[in-house]
Amino acid sequence: MRSVRGVLSLIVVAGAAWGQATVPPAETTTPPTTTPTPPPTVAPAPAKEYGRFDAGLRFEFYAEPNLYRAYLTNPADFIYFEENFVAGDVGGDLTFGGFSYSRNRGGSGPGPIEPGEEAGLDLSYTAGLGGRALGAYRRDFWVVGGACEFNRSVASFAYNGAAVAVDPFFAFDEGWNNVDLTSLKYSFTAAGAASFEPHVVGGRFTFAPERLEGEYDYELFPPEGESGRHRVDELWGRREVKAYDVRAGYAFRPGEKYDLGGAFGLRVLRSGLDWRDETAEEENAETKEQGTTGSLDLQGLGFAIDGGGRYLLLDNLRVGGALALQFIPGITFDWRGERWDLAGPFGERSAEDYRLAEADERRYRFGGGVAFYPDERTTLALDYTYDRLTVAADVYDDAGALADELTFAAYHTYTRLGVERWFTDAVAGKIGWEHNLFSYPRNVFFGGVAYKFDEAWFLNYDYRGGHITINNLSLFVPFDDVVKPASHRFTVAWSF
């Protein structure tokens, strides 16, 4: 093609020269000189992009990372956000419930009752209700942002009436019984990343506390208008977990073919367990009281190493993998407690305060996955993960002597499979399945739909079945990582 164009150009130039040589001009004039105006520069239209697999804030796959979660492992991945945006996630179990019962105008509150005449029961719960907000601001080669999360679960049970026994599950004596449980979890994250192609660096700081508190109260009243035994039992407990996580990450992204990176982090961890168990009785002007209080504090300083990457093996097949290591040496267990037994004019009190144990915790997790694209609108992703936890502890008596040497180890594998399909440029659906030997039930299903209003607004709904799991078993594991109620999550993202 180039030789043909050259010949044509030569003919045109020669013809013009021959015409000028054979046809004399009528008169000689100098035309005015003009500078041609270049056409306006038009930016190329951006390629159409669909939301990454499971566009909500809850899932990700090794080979197909979730845009809204990738930075949690490696803060350099915060550079994925190519524009300013704000996203919000709200939801939870959404199956609030309750049950009430009354006999002969009885109530569930404390107070004396007439046997056979009055009784009442009340049960209510709100499981796993909360939300998460995430935002990013991009300027040139850097991006900064943050996230915050809140989650709350509440359950209560109150009963006043005759004795109930349904062994071995539960048994209530005659009188007023009340149980309250509340779980609160919240976190704050600040993150940032900068790109110096093909290198990316990033960092983040996260503060994630959780509190689980429970209370049981029992009171036996003598019949109204009569004297008799009056008894009060109180049992209260609270567990608090606090985690401070500082992490720095690096990623190498030479193009769309592959990327790899890693992160190093320091973690300051604390877990506290406090409780009180108290009983008081009064009968015939004689009072007796006994009980215990206790406090167990766990403290640890650990570090984490994470690595991962993805590679586009074929035009329609991507493979990925990740490795996560966490080491927390020198965890301390400090015990403080008090006991008392008071009867009559005399009583006994005793107190304890000593180092109960020291432990080391090691965690290894690695896995791999594939993402297959049978066409430009369909994604099939599969993950397989191996997880191992080892804890070694030296236990001491109240005199400081070594009493026991304990070692605990657990390992398991689990699988995740998901399919996503963009039916149109605006509507997508997804469905998936998780299998874990160390969860109940072992098979958990998830799914959802997504709708893209335009280039600025994106709406996503995710569902995940409820289960109990020890995927994140640790001496500092949050309650929210063990008990996972069924969850309906709604995510709205706005890019600007």
Coordinates of C-alpha atoms in Angstrom, one line a residue:
M1 CA 0.0 0.0 0.0
R2 CA 2.8 2.4 0.8
S3 CA 4.5 1.8 -2.7
V4 CA 1.2 2.5 -4.5
R5 CA 0.7 5.7 -2.6
G6 CA 4.3 6.7 -3.4
V7 CA 3.8 6.2 -7.2
L8 CA 0.6 8.2 -7.1
S9 CA 2.3 11.0 -5.2
L10 CA 5.1 11.0 -7.7
I11 CA 2.7 11.3 -10.6
V12 CA 0.8 14.2 -9.0
V13 CA 4.0 16.1 -8.2
A14 CA 5.4 15.5 -11.7
G15 CA 2.2 16.5 -13.4
A16 CA 2.0 19.7 -11.4
A17 CA 5.6 20.6 -12.3
W18 CA 5.0 19.8 -16.0
G19 CA 1.9 22.1 -16.0
Q20 CA 3.8 24.9 -14.4
A21 CA 6.6 24.5 -17.1
T22 CA 4.3 24.4 -20.2
V23 CA 1.6 26.9 -19.2
P24 CA 3.0 30.4 -18.5
P25 CA 1.0 32.4 -15.9
A26 CA -1.0 35.4 -17.1
E27 CA 0.5 37.5 -14.3
T28 CA 2.6 36.9 -11.3
T29 CA 0.9 37.4 -7.9
T30 CA 1.9 36.4 -4.4
P31 CA -1.0 34.7 -2.6
P32 CA -1.5 35.7 1.1
T33 CA 0.1 33.3 3.6
T34 CA -2.4 31.5 5.9
T35 CA -1.8 29.2 8.9
P36 CA -4.1 26.2 8.8
T37 CA -6.2 25.8 12.0
P38 CA -5.7 22.3 13.5
P39 CA -8.9 20.3 14.2
P40 CA -10.1 20.3 17.8
T41 CA -8.6 17.5 19.9
V42 CA -11.3 15.0 20.9
A43 CA -10.6 12.6 23.8
P44 CA -11.2 9.0 22.9
A45 CA -14.4 7.6 24.3
P46 CA -13.7 5.5 27.4
A47 CA -14.1 1.8 27.0
K48 CA -17.2 0.3 28.6
E49 CA -16.5 -1.2 32.0
Y50 CA -18.8 -3.4 34.0
G51 CA -18.8 -3.6 37.8
R52 CA -16.3 -6.1 39.2
F53 CA -17.6 -9.4 40.4
D54 CA -19.8 -9.0 43.4
A55 CA -19.9 -5.2 43.2
G56 CA -21.2 -5.0 46.8
L57 CA -18.9 -4.4 49.8
R58 CA -18.9 -8.0 51.1
F59 CA -17.3 -10.4 48.6
E60 CA -14.1 -10.9 46.5
F61 CA -12.4 -13.6 44.6
Y62 CA -8.7 -14.3 44.1
A63 CA -8.7 -13.9 40.3
E64 CA -11.5 -11.2 40.2
P65 CA -11.0 -8.8 43.1
N66 CA -13.9 -6.7 44.4
L67 CA -13.2 -3.1 43.7
Y68 CA -14.6 -2.0 47.1
R69 CA -12.7 -4.5 49.2
A70 CA -9.3 -5.0 47.5
Y71 CA -7.5 -2.3 49.5
L72 CA -8.2 -4.1 52.8
T73 CA -5.5 -6.6 52.1
N74 CA -3.1 -4.4 50.2
P75 CA -3.6 -0.7 50.5
A76 CA -1.8 -0.1 47.2
D77 CA -4.9 -1.6 45.6
F78 CA -6.7 1.6 46.6
I79 CA -5.4 3.0 43.3
Y80 CA -8.1 0.8 41.6
F81 CA -10.4 3.8 42.2
E82 CA -10.0 5.8 39.0
E83 CA -12.5 8.5 39.9
N84 CA -14.0 10.2 42.9
F85 CA -16.8 8.2 44.4
V86 CA -18.9 7.6 47.5
A87 CA -20.6 4.3 48.3
G88 CA -22.9 3.3 51.1
D89 CA -24.0 -0.2 52.3
V90 CA -26.9 -0.8 54.6
G91 CA -28.7 -4.0 55.7
G92 CA -28.5 -7.0 57.8
D93 CA -30.8 -9.9 58.8
L94 CA -33.9 -7.7 58.3
T95 CA -36.0 -10.4 60.0
F96 CA -36.8 -8.6 63.2
G97 CA -39.1 -10.7 65.3
G98 CA -40.7 -11.2 68.6
F99 CA -43.1 -13.3 70.6
S100 CA -45.3 -12.5 73.6
Y101 CA -47.5 -14.5 75.9
S102 CA -49.8 -13.6 78.7
R103 CA -51.9 -15.7 81.1
N104 CA -54.6 -14.1 83.2
R105 CA -53.3 -10.6 82.5
G106 CA -49.8 -11.5 83.5
G107 CA -46.8 -9.6 82.4
S108 CA -43.1 -10.4 81.6
G109 CA -41.8 -7.7 84.0
P110 CA -40.6 -8.4 87.6
G111 CA -43.1 -8.6 90.4
P112 CA -44.9 -11.1 92.6
I113 CA -47.4 -13.5 91.0
E114 CA -50.2 -15.7 92.1
P115 CA -49.5 -19.3 91.1
G116 CA -51.8 -20.4 88.4
E117 CA -53.2 -17.0 87.8
E118 CA -50.7 -14.7 86.2
A119 CA -47.7 -15.3 83.9
G120 CA -46.1 -13.5 81.0
L121 CA -43.4 -14.0 78.4
D122 CA -41.7 -11.7 75.9
L123 CA -39.0 -12.4 73.3
S124 CA -37.5 -10.1 70.7
Y125 CA -34.4 -9.9 68.5
T126 CA -32.7 -7.8 65.9
A127 CA -29.8 -9.5 64.3
G128 CA -26.9 -8.1 62.3
L129 CA -28.2 -4.7 61.4
G130 CA -25.7 -2.1 60.3
G131 CA -24.0 -0.4 57.4
R132 CA -20.7 0.7 55.8
A133 CA -19.6 3.8 54.0
L134 CA -16.6 4.1 51.7
G135 CA -15.3 7.0 49.7
A136 CA -12.3 8.0 47.6
Y137 CA -10.9 11.2 46.1
R138 CA -8.5 11.0 43.2
R139 CA -6.2 13.7 41.9
D140 CA -3.6 13.1 39.2
F141 CA -1.5 10.1 40.3
W142 CA -2.8 9.7 43.9
V143 CA -6.0 8.8 45.6
V144 CA -7.1 9.1 49.3
G145 CA -10.2 8.1 51.1
G146 CA -11.6 6.1 54.0
A147 CA -14.3 3.8 55.3
C148 CA -16.4 3.4 58.4
E149 CA -18.7 0.5 59.5
F150 CA -21.2 -0.1 62.2
N151 CA -23.1 -3.3 63.0
R152 CA -25.5 -4.1 65.9
S153 CA -27.3 -7.3 67.1
V154 CA -29.7 -7.4 70.0
A155 CA -31.7 -10.2 71.6
S156 CA -33.9 -10.2 74.7
F157 CA -36.0 -12.7 76.7
A158 CA -38.2 -12.0 79.7
Y159 CA -40.4 -14.4 81.5
N160 CA -42.3 -14.2 84.8
G161 CA -44.3 -17.3 85.9
A162 CA -44.1 -20.9 87.1
A163 CA -41.0 -23.0 86.7
V164 CA -40.1 -24.2 83.2
A165 CA -37.8 -27.1 82.4
V166 CA -36.9 -28.3 78.9
D167 CA -33.6 -30.1 79.6
P168 CA -31.0 -30.1 78.3
F169 CA -31.6 -26.8 76.5
F170 CA -32.8 -24.5 79.3
A171 CA -34.6 -24.4 82.6
F172 CA -36.1 -21.5 84.5
D173 CA -37.1 -21.5 88.1
E174 CA -40.4 -20.0 89.3
G175 CA -40.1 -16.2 89.2
W176 CA -38.9 -13.5 86.9
N177 CA -36.2 -14.4 84.4
N178 CA -34.6 -11.9 82.0
V179 CA -31.8 -12.3 79.4
D180 CA -30.3 -9.4 77.3
L181 CA -27.6 -9.8 74.7
T182 CA -26.1 -6.9 72.6
S183 CA -23.3 -7.0 70.1
L184 CA -21.8 -3.8 68.7
K185 CA -19.0 -3.6 66.1
Y186 CA -17.7 -0.5 64.4
S187 CA -14.5 0.4 62.5
F188 CA -12.7 3.4 60.9
T189 CA -10.2 3.2 58.1
A190 CA -8.1 5.9 56.4
A191 CA -6.2 4.9 53.2
G192 CA -4.2 6.3 50.4
A193 CA -2.2 5.3 47.4
A194 CA 0.0 6.8 44.7
S195 CA 1.0 5.5 41.2
F196 CA 4.4 5.8 39.6
E197 CA 3.7 3.6 36.6
P198 CA 4.2 0.7 36.7
H199 CA 4.7 0.9 40.5
V200 CA 2.0 1.7 43.1
V201 CA 2.5 2.3 46.8
G202 CA -0.1 2.7 49.5
G203 CA -0.9 2.8 53.2
R204 CA -3.8 2.5 55.6
F205 CA -4.7 2.7 59.3
T206 CA -7.7 0.9 60.8
F207 CA -9.2 0.9 64.2
A208 CA -11.8 -1.8 64.8
P209 CA -13.4 -2.4 68.2
E210 CA -16.2 -4.7 69.1
R211 CA -18.2 -5.2 72.3
L212 CA -20.5 -8.2 73.2
E213 CA -22.4 -7.8 76.4
G214 CA -24.9 -10.2 78.1
E215 CA -27.0 -10.1 81.2
Y216 CA -29.2 -12.5 83.1
D217 CA -31.4 -11.6 86.0
Y218 CA -33.6 -13.7 88.2
E219 CA -35.8 -12.8 91.0
L220 CA -38.1 -14.9 93.2
F221 CA -40.8 -13.0 95.0
P222 CA -42.8 -14.3 97.9
P223 CA -46.6 -14.5 97.3
E224 CA -48.2 -11.1 97.4
G225 CA -49.2 -10.2 101.0
E226 CA -47.1 -13.0 102.5
S227 CA -43.6 -13.2 104.0
G228 CA -41.2 -15.8 102.6
R229 CA -37.9 -16.2 100.8
H230 CA -36.8 -13.4 98.5
R231 CA -33.9 -14.3 96.1
V232 CA -32.1 -12.3 93.5
D233 CA -29.5 -13.7 91.0
E234 CA -27.5 -11.5 88.7
L235 CA -25.1 -12.8 86.0
W236 CA -23.3 -10.3 83.7
G237 CA -20.5 -10.6 81.2
R238 CA -18.8 -8.4 78.6
R239 CA -16.2 -9.1 76.0
E240 CA -14.4 -6.3 74.2
V241 CA -12.0 -6.6 71.3
K242 CA -9.9 -3.7 70.0
A243 CA -7.5 -3.9 67.0
Y244 CA -5.2 -1.2 65.6
D245 CA -3.8 -2.1 62.2
V246 CA -1.2 -0.1 60.3
R247 CA -0.3 -1.4 56.9
A248 CA 1.9 -0.4 53.9
G249 CA 1.7 -2.0 50.5
Y250 CA 3.3 -2.2 47.1
A251 CA 2.0 -3.4 43.7
F252 CA 3.6 -3.8 40.3
R253 CA 1.2 -3.3 37.4
P254 CA 3.0 -3.1 34.0
G255 CA -0.3 -3.5 32.1
E256 CA -3.5 -5.4 31.9
K257 CA -1.8 -8.7 31.5
Y258 CA -0.8 -9.3 35.1
D259 CA -0.3 -7.6 38.5
L260 CA 1.3 -8.6 41.8
G261 CA 1.9 -7.0 45.1
G262 CA 2.3 -7.4 48.8
A263 CA 1.8 -5.6 52.1
F264 CA 3.3 -5.6 55.6
G265 CA 1.4 -4.6 58.7
L266 CA 1.7 -4.1 62.4
R267 CA -1.3 -5.0 64.7
V268 CA -1.9 -3.9 68.2
L269 CA -4.6 -6.2 69.7
R270 CA -6.5 -6.3 73.0
S271 CA -9.3 -8.5 74.2
G272 CA -10.9 -8.2 77.6
L273 CA -13.4 -10.4 79.4
D274 CA -15.2 -9.2 82.5
W275 CA -18.0 -10.8 84.4
R276 CA -20.0 -10.7 87.7
D277 CA -22.0 -13.5 89.3
E278 CA -23.9 -12.6 92.4
T279 CA -26.7 -14.2 94.5
A280 CA -28.6 -12.7 97.5
E281 CA -31.2 -14.4 99.7
E282 CA -33.4 -13.0 102.5
E283 CA -35.5 -15.2 104.7
N284 CA -36.8 -14.7 108.2
A285 CA -34.7 -11.5 108.6
E286 CA -31.6 -13.4 107.7
T287 CA -29.5 -12.2 104.7
K288 CA -26.9 -14.2 102.8
E289 CA -24.9 -13.0 99.8
Q290 CA -22.2 -14.6 97.7
G291 CA -20.6 -14.0 94.4
T292 CA -17.6 -13.5 92.2
T293 CA -16.2 -10.9 89.8
G294 CA -13.4 -11.6 87.3
S295 CA -11.4 -9.8 84.6
L296 CA -9.2 -11.5 82.0
D297 CA -7.1 -9.1 79.8
L298 CA -5.3 -10.3 76.6
Q299 CA -2.8 -8.1 74.9
G300 CA -0.6 -8.8 71.9
L301 CA 1.6 -7.1 69.3
G302 CA 1.8 -8.9 66.0
F303 CA 2.7 -8.4 62.4
A304 CA 1.1 -9.6 59.1
I305 CA 2.5 -10.3 55.7
D306 CA 0.2 -10.5 52.6
G307 CA 0.9 -11.2 49.0
G308 CA -1.1 -11.9 45.9
G309 CA -1.4 -11.5 42.2
R310 CA -3.4 -12.2 39.0
Y311 CA -2.4 -13.2 35.5
L312 CA -4.4 -13.2 32.3
L313 CA -3.5 -16.7 31.0
L314 CA -5.7 -16.6 28.0
D315 CA -8.0 -14.0 26.5
N316 CA -10.9 -15.4 28.5
L317 CA -9.1 -17.0 31.6
R318 CA -7.5 -15.3 34.5
V319 CA -5.7 -17.0 37.4
G320 CA -5.0 -15.5 40.8
G321 CA -3.6 -16.4 44.2
A322 CA -2.9 -14.9 47.7
L323 CA -0.9 -15.7 50.8
A324 CA -1.5 -14.3 54.3
L325 CA 0.7 -14.8 57.3
Q326 CA 0.1 -13.4 60.8
F327 CA 2.3 -13.9 63.9
I328 CA 1.4 -12.6 67.4
P329 CA 4.2 -13.6 69.8
G330 CA 4.2 -13.0 73.5
I331 CA 0.4 -12.7 74.1
T332 CA -0.2 -12.1 77.8
F333 CA -3.2 -13.2 79.9
D334 CA -3.7 -11.3 83.1
W335 CA -6.2 -12.4 85.6
R336 CA -7.9 -10.4 88.3
G337 CA -10.8 -11.6 90.5
E338 CA -12.6 -11.3 93.8
R339 CA -14.8 -13.8 95.7
W340 CA -17.1 -13.2 98.7
D341 CA -19.4 -15.2 100.8
L342 CA -21.3 -13.1 103.4
A343 CA -23.7 -14.7 105.9
G344 CA -24.7 -13.3 109.3
P345 CA -22.3 -10.9 111.0
F346 CA -19.3 -12.4 109.5
G347 CA -18.2 -13.2 105.9
E348 CA -15.2 -14.0 103.7
R349 CA -13.6 -12.0 100.9
S350 CA -10.6 -13.0 98.8
A351 CA -8.9 -11.4 95.8
E352 CA -6.6 -12.7 93.0
D353 CA -4.3 -10.9 90.6
Y354 CA -1.6 -12.8 88.6
R355 CA -0.3 -13.7 85.2
L356 CA -2.5 -16.6 84.0
A357 CA -0.7 -17.5 80.7
E358 CA 1.5 -16.4 77.9
A359 CA 0.9 -17.6 74.3
D360 CA 2.1 -17.4 70.7
E361 CA -0.4 -17.4 67.8
R362 CA 0.5 -18.2 64.2
R363 CA -1.8 -18.1 61.2
Y364 CA -1.2 -19.3 57.7
R365 CA -3.7 -18.8 54.9
F366 CA -3.2 -19.3 51.1
G367 CA -5.4 -20.0 48.2
G368 CA -5.8 -19.8 44.5
G369 CA -8.6 -19.3 42.0
V370 CA -9.6 -18.9 38.4
A371 CA -12.0 -16.6 36.6
F372 CA -13.4 -17.7 33.3
Y373 CA -15.1 -15.4 30.8
P374 CA -17.1 -17.5 28.2
D375 CA -18.2 -14.1 26.7
E376 CA -17.8 -10.5 27.5
R377 CA -20.9 -10.4 29.7
T378 CA -20.3 -13.5 31.8
T379 CA -17.9 -14.3 34.6
L380 CA -17.4 -17.7 36.4
A381 CA -15.1 -17.6 39.4
L382 CA -13.8 -20.4 41.6
D383 CA -11.7 -20.1 44.8
Y384 CA -10.0 -22.8 47.0
T385 CA -8.4 -21.8 50.3
Y386 CA -6.3 -23.5 53.0
D387 CA -6.3 -22.0 56.5
R388 CA -4.3 -23.1 59.5
L389 CA -4.1 -21.7 63.1
T390 CA -1.6 -22.7 65.8
V391 CA -1.6 -21.5 69.4
A392 CA 1.0 -22.5 72.0
A393 CA 0.5 -21.4 75.6
D394 CA 2.2 -21.7 79.0
V395 CA -0.3 -21.6 81.8
Y396 CA 0.8 -20.5 85.4
D397 CA -0.8 -21.0 88.8
D398 CA -1.5 -18.1 91.3
A399 CA 2.0 -18.5 92.7
G400 CA 3.6 -17.9 89.2
A401 CA 4.8 -21.5 88.7
L402 CA 4.3 -23.2 85.4
A403 CA 1.2 -25.4 85.6
D404 CA 0.6 -26.5 82.0
E405 CA 1.9 -26.3 78.4
L406 CA -0.8 -26.3 75.9
T407 CA -0.8 -26.5 72.1
F408 CA -3.8 -26.0 69.9
A409 CA -3.8 -26.4 66.1
A410 CA -6.7 -26.4 63.6
Y411 CA -6.6 -26.4 59.8
H412 CA -9.3 -26.7 57.1
T413 CA -10.0 -25.9 53.5
Y414 CA -13.0 -24.2 52.0
T415 CA -14.4 -23.4 48.5
R416 CA -16.3 -20.6 46.9
L417 CA -18.0 -20.6 43.5
G418 CA -19.8 -17.8 41.8
V419 CA -21.4 -16.8 38.5
E420 CA -22.1 -13.2 37.3
R421 CA -24.0 -12.2 34.1
W422 CA -24.7 -8.8 32.7
F423 CA -28.0 -9.3 30.9
T424 CA -27.9 -5.7 29.5
D425 CA -25.5 -2.8 29.8
A426 CA -27.3 -1.8 33.0
V427 CA -28.6 -5.0 34.7
A428 CA -26.5 -7.8 36.2
G429 CA -27.3 -10.9 38.3
K430 CA -25.1 -13.2 40.3
I431 CA -25.3 -16.3 42.3
G432 CA -22.8 -18.4 44.3
W433 CA -22.1 -21.1 46.8
E434 CA -19.6 -21.5 49.7
H435 CA -18.6 -24.8 51.3
N436 CA -16.8 -25.0 54.6
L437 CA -16.4 -28.1 56.8
F438 CA -15.9 -25.8 59.8
S439 CA -19.2 -23.9 59.5
Y440 CA -22.9 -24.7 60.2
P441 CA -24.5 -25.2 57.9
R442 CA -21.6 -26.4 55.7
N443 CA -23.2 -25.0 52.5
V444 CA -24.0 -21.3 52.3
F445 CA -25.6 -19.7 49.2
F446 CA -25.3 -16.1 48.1
G447 CA -26.6 -14.0 45.3
G448 CA -27.7 -10.6 44.2
V449 CA -28.6 -8.1 41.4
A450 CA -27.0 -4.9 40.2
Y451 CA -28.3 -2.0 38.3
K452 CA -26.3 0.7 36.6
F453 CA -28.4 3.9 36.2
D454 CA -25.7 5.7 34.3
E455 CA -22.0 6.4 34.5
A456 CA -22.5 8.1 37.9
W457 CA -25.0 5.9 39.9
F458 CA -24.8 2.2 40.7
L459 CA -27.1 0.1 42.8
N460 CA -26.4 -3.4 44.1
Y461 CA -28.2 -5.9 46.3
D462 CA -26.5 -8.9 47.9
Y463 CA -27.9 -11.8 49.9
R464 CA -25.9 -14.3 52.0
G465 CA -27.2 -17.2 54.0
G466 CA -26.7 -17.2 57.8
H467 CA -24.1 -19.5 59.4
I468 CA -21.7 -20.0 62.2
T469 CA -18.1 -20.3 61.2
I470 CA -14.5 -20.3 62.6
N471 CA -12.9 -19.1 59.4
N472 CA -11.2 -16.4 61.4
L473 CA -10.7 -18.3 64.6
S474 CA -8.2 -16.4 66.8
L475 CA -7.6 -15.4 70.4
F476 CA -8.8 -11.9 69.3
V477 CA -11.6 -13.0 66.9
P478 CA -14.6 -10.6 66.8
F479 CA -18.0 -12.2 67.6
D480 CA -19.1 -10.8 64.2
D481 CA -16.6 -13.1 62.4
V482 CA -18.1 -16.2 64.1
V483 CA -21.8 -15.7 64.1
K484 CA -23.1 -14.4 60.7
P485 CA -26.9 -14.0 60.5
A486 CA -28.5 -14.1 57.1
S487 CA -27.7 -10.8 55.4
H488 CA -29.5 -8.6 52.9
R489 CA -27.2 -5.7 51.9
F490 CA -28.1 -2.7 49.7
T491 CA -25.2 -0.8 48.2
V492 CA -25.4 2.6 46.4
A493 CA -22.3 4.1 44.7
W494 CA -22.0 7.6 43.2
S495 CA -19.0 8.5 41.1
F496 CA -18.2 12.1 40.3

